mmCIF file of C-alpha atoms in Angstrom:
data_model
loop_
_atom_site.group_PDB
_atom_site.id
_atom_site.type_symbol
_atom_site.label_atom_id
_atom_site.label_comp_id
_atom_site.label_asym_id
_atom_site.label_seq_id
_atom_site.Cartn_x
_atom_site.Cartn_y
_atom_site.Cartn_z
ATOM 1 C CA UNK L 12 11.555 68.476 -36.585
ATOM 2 C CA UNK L 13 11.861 67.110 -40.050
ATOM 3 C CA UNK L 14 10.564 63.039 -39.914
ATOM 4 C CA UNK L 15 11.466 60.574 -42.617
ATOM 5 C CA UNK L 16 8.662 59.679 -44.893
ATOM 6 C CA UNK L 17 9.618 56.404 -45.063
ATOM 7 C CA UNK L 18 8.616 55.833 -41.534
ATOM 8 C CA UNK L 19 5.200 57.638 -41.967
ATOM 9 C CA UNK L 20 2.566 54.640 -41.420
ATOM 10 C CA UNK L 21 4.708 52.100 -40.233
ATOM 11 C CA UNK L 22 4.196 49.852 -36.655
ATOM 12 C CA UNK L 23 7.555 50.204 -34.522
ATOM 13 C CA UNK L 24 9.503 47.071 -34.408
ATOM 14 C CA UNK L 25 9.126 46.673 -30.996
ATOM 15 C CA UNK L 26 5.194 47.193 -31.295
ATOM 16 C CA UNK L 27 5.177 44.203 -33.336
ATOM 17 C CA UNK L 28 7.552 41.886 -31.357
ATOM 18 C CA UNK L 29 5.329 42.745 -27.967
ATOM 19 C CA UNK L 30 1.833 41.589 -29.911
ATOM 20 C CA UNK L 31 3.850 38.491 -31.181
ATOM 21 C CA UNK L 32 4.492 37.602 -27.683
ATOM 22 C CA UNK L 33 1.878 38.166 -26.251
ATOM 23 C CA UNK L 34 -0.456 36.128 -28.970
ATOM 24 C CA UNK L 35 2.117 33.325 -28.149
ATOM 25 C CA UNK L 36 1.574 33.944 -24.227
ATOM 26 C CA UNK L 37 -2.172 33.945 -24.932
ATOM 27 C CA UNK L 38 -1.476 30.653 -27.430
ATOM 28 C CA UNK L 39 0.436 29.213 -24.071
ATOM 29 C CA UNK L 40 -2.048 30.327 -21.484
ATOM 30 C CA UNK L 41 -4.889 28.106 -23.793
ATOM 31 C CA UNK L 42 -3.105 25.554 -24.039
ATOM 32 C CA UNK L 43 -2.427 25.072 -20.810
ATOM 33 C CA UNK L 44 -5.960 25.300 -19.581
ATOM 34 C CA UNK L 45 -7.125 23.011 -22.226
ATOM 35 C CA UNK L 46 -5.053 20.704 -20.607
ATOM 36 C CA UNK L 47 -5.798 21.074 -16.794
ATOM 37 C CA UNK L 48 -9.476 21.006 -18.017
ATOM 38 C CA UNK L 49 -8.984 17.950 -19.517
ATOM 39 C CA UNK L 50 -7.012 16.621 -16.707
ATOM 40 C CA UNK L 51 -9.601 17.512 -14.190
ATOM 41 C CA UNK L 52 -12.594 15.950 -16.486
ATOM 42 C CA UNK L 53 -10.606 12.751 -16.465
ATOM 43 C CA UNK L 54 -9.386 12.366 -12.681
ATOM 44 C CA UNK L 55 -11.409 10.458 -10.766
ATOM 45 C CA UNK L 56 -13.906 12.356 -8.610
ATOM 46 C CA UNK L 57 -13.065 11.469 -4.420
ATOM 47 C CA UNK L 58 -16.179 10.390 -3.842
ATOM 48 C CA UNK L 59 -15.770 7.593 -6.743
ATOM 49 C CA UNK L 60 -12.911 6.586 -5.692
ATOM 50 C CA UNK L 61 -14.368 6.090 -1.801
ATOM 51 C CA UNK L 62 -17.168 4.316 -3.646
ATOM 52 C CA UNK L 63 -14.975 1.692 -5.654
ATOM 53 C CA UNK L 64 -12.741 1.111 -2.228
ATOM 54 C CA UNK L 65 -15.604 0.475 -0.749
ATOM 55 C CA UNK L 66 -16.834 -1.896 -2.912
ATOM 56 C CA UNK L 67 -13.715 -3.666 -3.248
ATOM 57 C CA UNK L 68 -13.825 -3.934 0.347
ATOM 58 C CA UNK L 69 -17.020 -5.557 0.576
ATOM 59 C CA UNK L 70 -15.978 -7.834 -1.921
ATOM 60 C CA UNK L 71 -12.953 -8.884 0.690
ATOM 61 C CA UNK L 72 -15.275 -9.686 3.058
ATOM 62 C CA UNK L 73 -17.964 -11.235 1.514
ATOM 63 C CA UNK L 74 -15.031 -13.985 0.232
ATOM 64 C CA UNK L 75 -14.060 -14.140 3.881
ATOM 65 C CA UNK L 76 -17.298 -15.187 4.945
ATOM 66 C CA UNK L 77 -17.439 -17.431 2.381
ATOM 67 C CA UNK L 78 -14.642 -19.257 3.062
ATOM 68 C CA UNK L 79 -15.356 -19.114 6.480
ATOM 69 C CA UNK L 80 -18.507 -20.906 6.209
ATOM 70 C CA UNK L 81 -16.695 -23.133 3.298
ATOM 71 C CA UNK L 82 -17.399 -27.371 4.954
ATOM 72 C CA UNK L 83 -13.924 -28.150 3.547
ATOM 73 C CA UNK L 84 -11.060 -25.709 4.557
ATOM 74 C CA UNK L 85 -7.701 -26.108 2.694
ATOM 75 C CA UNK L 86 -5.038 -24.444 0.761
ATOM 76 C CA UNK L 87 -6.061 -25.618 -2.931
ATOM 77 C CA UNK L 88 -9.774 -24.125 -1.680
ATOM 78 C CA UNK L 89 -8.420 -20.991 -0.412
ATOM 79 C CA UNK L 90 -6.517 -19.904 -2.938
ATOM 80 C CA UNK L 91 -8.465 -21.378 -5.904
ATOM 81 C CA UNK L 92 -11.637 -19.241 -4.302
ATOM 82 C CA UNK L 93 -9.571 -16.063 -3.886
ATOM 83 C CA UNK L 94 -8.360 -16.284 -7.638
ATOM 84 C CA UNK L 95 -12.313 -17.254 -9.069
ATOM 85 C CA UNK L 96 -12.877 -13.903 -7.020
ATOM 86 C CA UNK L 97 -10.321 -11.594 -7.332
ATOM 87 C CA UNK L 98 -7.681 -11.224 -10.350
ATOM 88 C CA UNK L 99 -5.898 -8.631 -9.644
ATOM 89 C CA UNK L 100 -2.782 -9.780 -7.557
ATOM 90 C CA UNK L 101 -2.460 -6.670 -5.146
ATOM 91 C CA UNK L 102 -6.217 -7.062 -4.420
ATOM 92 C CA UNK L 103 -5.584 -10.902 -3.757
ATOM 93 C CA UNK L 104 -3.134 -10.160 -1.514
ATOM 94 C CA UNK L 105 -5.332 -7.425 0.691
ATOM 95 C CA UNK L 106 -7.848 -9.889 0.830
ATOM 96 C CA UNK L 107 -5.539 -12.559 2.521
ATOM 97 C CA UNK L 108 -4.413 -10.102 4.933
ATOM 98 C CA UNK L 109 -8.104 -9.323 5.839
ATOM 99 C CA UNK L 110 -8.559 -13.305 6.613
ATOM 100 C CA UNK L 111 -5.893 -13.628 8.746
ATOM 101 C CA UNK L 112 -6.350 -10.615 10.814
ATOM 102 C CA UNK L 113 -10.217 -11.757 10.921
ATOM 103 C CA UNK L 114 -9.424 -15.480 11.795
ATOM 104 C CA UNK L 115 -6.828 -14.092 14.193
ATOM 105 C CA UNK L 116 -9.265 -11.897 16.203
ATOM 106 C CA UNK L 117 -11.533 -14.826 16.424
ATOM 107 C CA UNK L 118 -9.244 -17.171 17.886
ATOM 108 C CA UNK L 119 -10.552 -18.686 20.756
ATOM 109 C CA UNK L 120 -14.529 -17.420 20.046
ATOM 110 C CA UNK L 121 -17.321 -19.747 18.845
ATOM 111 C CA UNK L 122 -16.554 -18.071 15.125
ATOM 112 C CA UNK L 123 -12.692 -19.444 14.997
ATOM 113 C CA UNK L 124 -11.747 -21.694 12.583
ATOM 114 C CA UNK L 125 -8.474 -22.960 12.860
ATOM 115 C CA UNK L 126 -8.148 -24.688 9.713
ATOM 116 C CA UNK L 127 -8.466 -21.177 8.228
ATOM 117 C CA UNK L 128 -6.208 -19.880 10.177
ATOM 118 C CA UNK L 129 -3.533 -22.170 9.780
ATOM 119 C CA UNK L 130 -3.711 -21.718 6.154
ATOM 120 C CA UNK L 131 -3.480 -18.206 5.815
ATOM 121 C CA UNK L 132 -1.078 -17.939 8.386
ATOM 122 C CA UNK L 133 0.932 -20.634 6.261
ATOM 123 C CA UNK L 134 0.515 -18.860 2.997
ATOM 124 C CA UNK L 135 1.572 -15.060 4.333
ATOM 125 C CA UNK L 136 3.999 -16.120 6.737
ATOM 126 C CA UNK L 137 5.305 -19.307 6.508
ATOM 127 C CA UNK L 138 8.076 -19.125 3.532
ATOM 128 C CA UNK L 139 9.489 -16.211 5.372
ATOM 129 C CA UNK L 140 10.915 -18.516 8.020
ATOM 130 C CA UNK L 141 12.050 -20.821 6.060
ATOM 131 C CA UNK L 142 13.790 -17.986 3.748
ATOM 132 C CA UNK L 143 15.389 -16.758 6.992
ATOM 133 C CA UNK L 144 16.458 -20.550 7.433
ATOM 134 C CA UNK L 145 17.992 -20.822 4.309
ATOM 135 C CA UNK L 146 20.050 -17.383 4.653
ATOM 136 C CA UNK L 147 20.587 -15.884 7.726
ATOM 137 C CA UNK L 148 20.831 -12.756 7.711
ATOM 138 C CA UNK L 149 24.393 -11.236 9.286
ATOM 139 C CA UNK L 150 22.743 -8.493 11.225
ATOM 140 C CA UNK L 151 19.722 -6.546 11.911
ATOM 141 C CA UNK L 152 20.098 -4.190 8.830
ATOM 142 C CA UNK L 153 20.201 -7.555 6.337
ATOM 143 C CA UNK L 154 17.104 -8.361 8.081
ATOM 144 C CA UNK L 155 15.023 -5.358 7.920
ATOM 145 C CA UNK L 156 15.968 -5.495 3.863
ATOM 146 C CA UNK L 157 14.551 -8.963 3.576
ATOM 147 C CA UNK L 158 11.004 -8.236 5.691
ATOM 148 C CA UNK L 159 10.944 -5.070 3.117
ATOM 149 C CA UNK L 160 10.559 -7.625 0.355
ATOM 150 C CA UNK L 161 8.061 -9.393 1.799
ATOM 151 C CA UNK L 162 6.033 -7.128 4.502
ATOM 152 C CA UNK L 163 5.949 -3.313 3.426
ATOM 153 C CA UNK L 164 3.102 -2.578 6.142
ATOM 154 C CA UNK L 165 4.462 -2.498 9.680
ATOM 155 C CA UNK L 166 1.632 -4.502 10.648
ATOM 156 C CA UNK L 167 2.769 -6.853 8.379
ATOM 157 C CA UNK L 168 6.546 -7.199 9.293
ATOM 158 C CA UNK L 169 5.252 -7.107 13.103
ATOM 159 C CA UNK L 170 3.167 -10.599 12.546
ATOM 160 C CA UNK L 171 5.880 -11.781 10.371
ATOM 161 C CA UNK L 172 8.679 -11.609 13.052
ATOM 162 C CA UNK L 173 5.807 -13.095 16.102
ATOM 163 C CA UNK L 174 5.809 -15.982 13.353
ATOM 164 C CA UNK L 175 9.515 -16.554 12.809
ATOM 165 C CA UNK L 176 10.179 -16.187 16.368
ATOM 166 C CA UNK L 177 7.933 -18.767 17.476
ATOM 167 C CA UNK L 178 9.215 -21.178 14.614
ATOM 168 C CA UNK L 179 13.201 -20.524 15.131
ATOM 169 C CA UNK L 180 12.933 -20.109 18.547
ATOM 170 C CA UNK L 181 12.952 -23.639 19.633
ATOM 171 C CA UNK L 182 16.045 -24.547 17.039
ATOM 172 C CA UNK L 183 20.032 -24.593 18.798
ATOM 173 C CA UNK L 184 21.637 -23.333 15.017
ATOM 174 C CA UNK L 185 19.385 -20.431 14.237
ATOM 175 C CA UNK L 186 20.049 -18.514 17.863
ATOM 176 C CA UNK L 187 22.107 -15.893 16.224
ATOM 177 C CA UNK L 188 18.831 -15.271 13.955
ATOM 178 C CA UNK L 189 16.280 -15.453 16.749
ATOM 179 C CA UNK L 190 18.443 -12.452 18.571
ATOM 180 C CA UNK L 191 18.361 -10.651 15.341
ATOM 181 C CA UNK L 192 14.420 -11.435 15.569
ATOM 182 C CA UNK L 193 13.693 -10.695 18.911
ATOM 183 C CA UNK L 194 15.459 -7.284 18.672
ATOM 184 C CA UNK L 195 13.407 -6.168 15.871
ATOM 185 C CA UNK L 196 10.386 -7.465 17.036
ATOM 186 C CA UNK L 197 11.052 -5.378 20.284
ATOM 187 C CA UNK L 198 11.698 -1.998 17.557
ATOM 188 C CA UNK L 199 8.905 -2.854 15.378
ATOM 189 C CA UNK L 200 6.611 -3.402 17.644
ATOM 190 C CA UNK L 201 6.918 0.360 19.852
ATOM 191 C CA UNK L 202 7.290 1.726 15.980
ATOM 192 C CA UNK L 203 3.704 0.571 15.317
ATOM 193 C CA UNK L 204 2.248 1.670 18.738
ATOM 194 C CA UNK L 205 3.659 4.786 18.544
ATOM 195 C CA UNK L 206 2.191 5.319 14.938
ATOM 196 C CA UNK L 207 -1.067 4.039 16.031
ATOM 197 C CA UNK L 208 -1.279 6.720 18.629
ATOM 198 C CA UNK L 209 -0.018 9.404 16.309
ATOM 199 C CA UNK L 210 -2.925 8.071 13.729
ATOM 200 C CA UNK L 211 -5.233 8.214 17.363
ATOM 201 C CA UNK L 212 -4.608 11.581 18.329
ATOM 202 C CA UNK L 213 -4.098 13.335 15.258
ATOM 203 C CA UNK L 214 -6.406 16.018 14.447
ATOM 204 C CA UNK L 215 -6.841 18.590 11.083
ATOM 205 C CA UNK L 216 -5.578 21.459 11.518
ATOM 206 C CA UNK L 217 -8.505 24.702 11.860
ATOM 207 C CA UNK L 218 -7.248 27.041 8.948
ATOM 208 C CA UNK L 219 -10.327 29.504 9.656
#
């Protein structure tokens, strides 16, 4: 078989194209880890973030017992301490949600403070009723929109409707609402037990 000199010494073509790729698979495949690398240096480790949740907890209550303990209990005080304390809005917010549901499970005890209590139940719950008073809503699925607004936590929208029902209740022009109320009250309220004994009786799964 007679071969062509002019091909004596050369690299096929395709020899070259496959090394090409592959240095640009191997440039890719770097790259790529470089970055993951990176990402995983930079992502905080779980038990940091468990640490700084827990501190920002014990920040919550330490300003609860605070203000507990506070000889002058108003709404200037209780929000001009949370805001000394905390500055971040969405932190302000947990913390006022801790209060309540503290001052609220020590209603009736020697530790209750009602003055608290009215306040916070004032500040997280009261506007909503008045909101509701101001617009009606037409039917229930108006309603659930508006307590999304306010009250993404079924907890939340739970003690929000108690609240509303217990201030509309009494008033002849808002019956329509106080139906509306009562109805998804009764919803909300099964929605959140049955969650909570989901949450109870959950388990991991053994993948052994």
């Amino acid at each position: 078989m007679r071969v062509d000199p002019s091909f004596v010494g050369q690299t096929p073509a395709h020899s070259t194209d496959v090394r090409h790729y592959e240095r640009d698979d191997a440039k890719r495949m770097s790259e790529l880890m470089t970055r993951e690398t990176t990402a995983e240096v930079s992502r905080p480790a779980p038990k940091d973030t468990l640490t700084k949740v827990e501190e920002k907890l014990n920040a919550i209550k330490d300003w609860y017992a605070s203000i507990k303990e506070a000889e002058t209990v108003s709404k200037q005080s209780v929000l001009s301490s949370l805001k000394d304390v905390f500055s971040d809005p969405q932190t302000q917010k947990e913390a006022l949600w801790y209060a309540f549901h503290q001052a609220k499970s020590a209603k009736g005890t020697d530790d209750a403070v009602p003055e608290l209590l009215s306040v916070l139940k004032q500040e997280l719950l009261g506007d909503f009723a008045g909101q509701l008073m101001a617009e009606p809503p037409t039917d229930r699925a108006a309603l659930k929109a508006m307590l999304a607004q306010s009250f993404p936590l079924g907890a939340q929208k739970e003690q929000a409707l108690w609240h509303c029902w217990a201030e509309l209740k009494s008033l002849p022009e808002m019956t329509s609402t106080v139906d509306l109320v009562r109805e998804e009250l009764s919803f909300v309220i099964q929605k959140n037990a049955m969650v909570k004994n989901i949450m109870t009786h959950s388990h991991k799964l053994d993948l052994s």
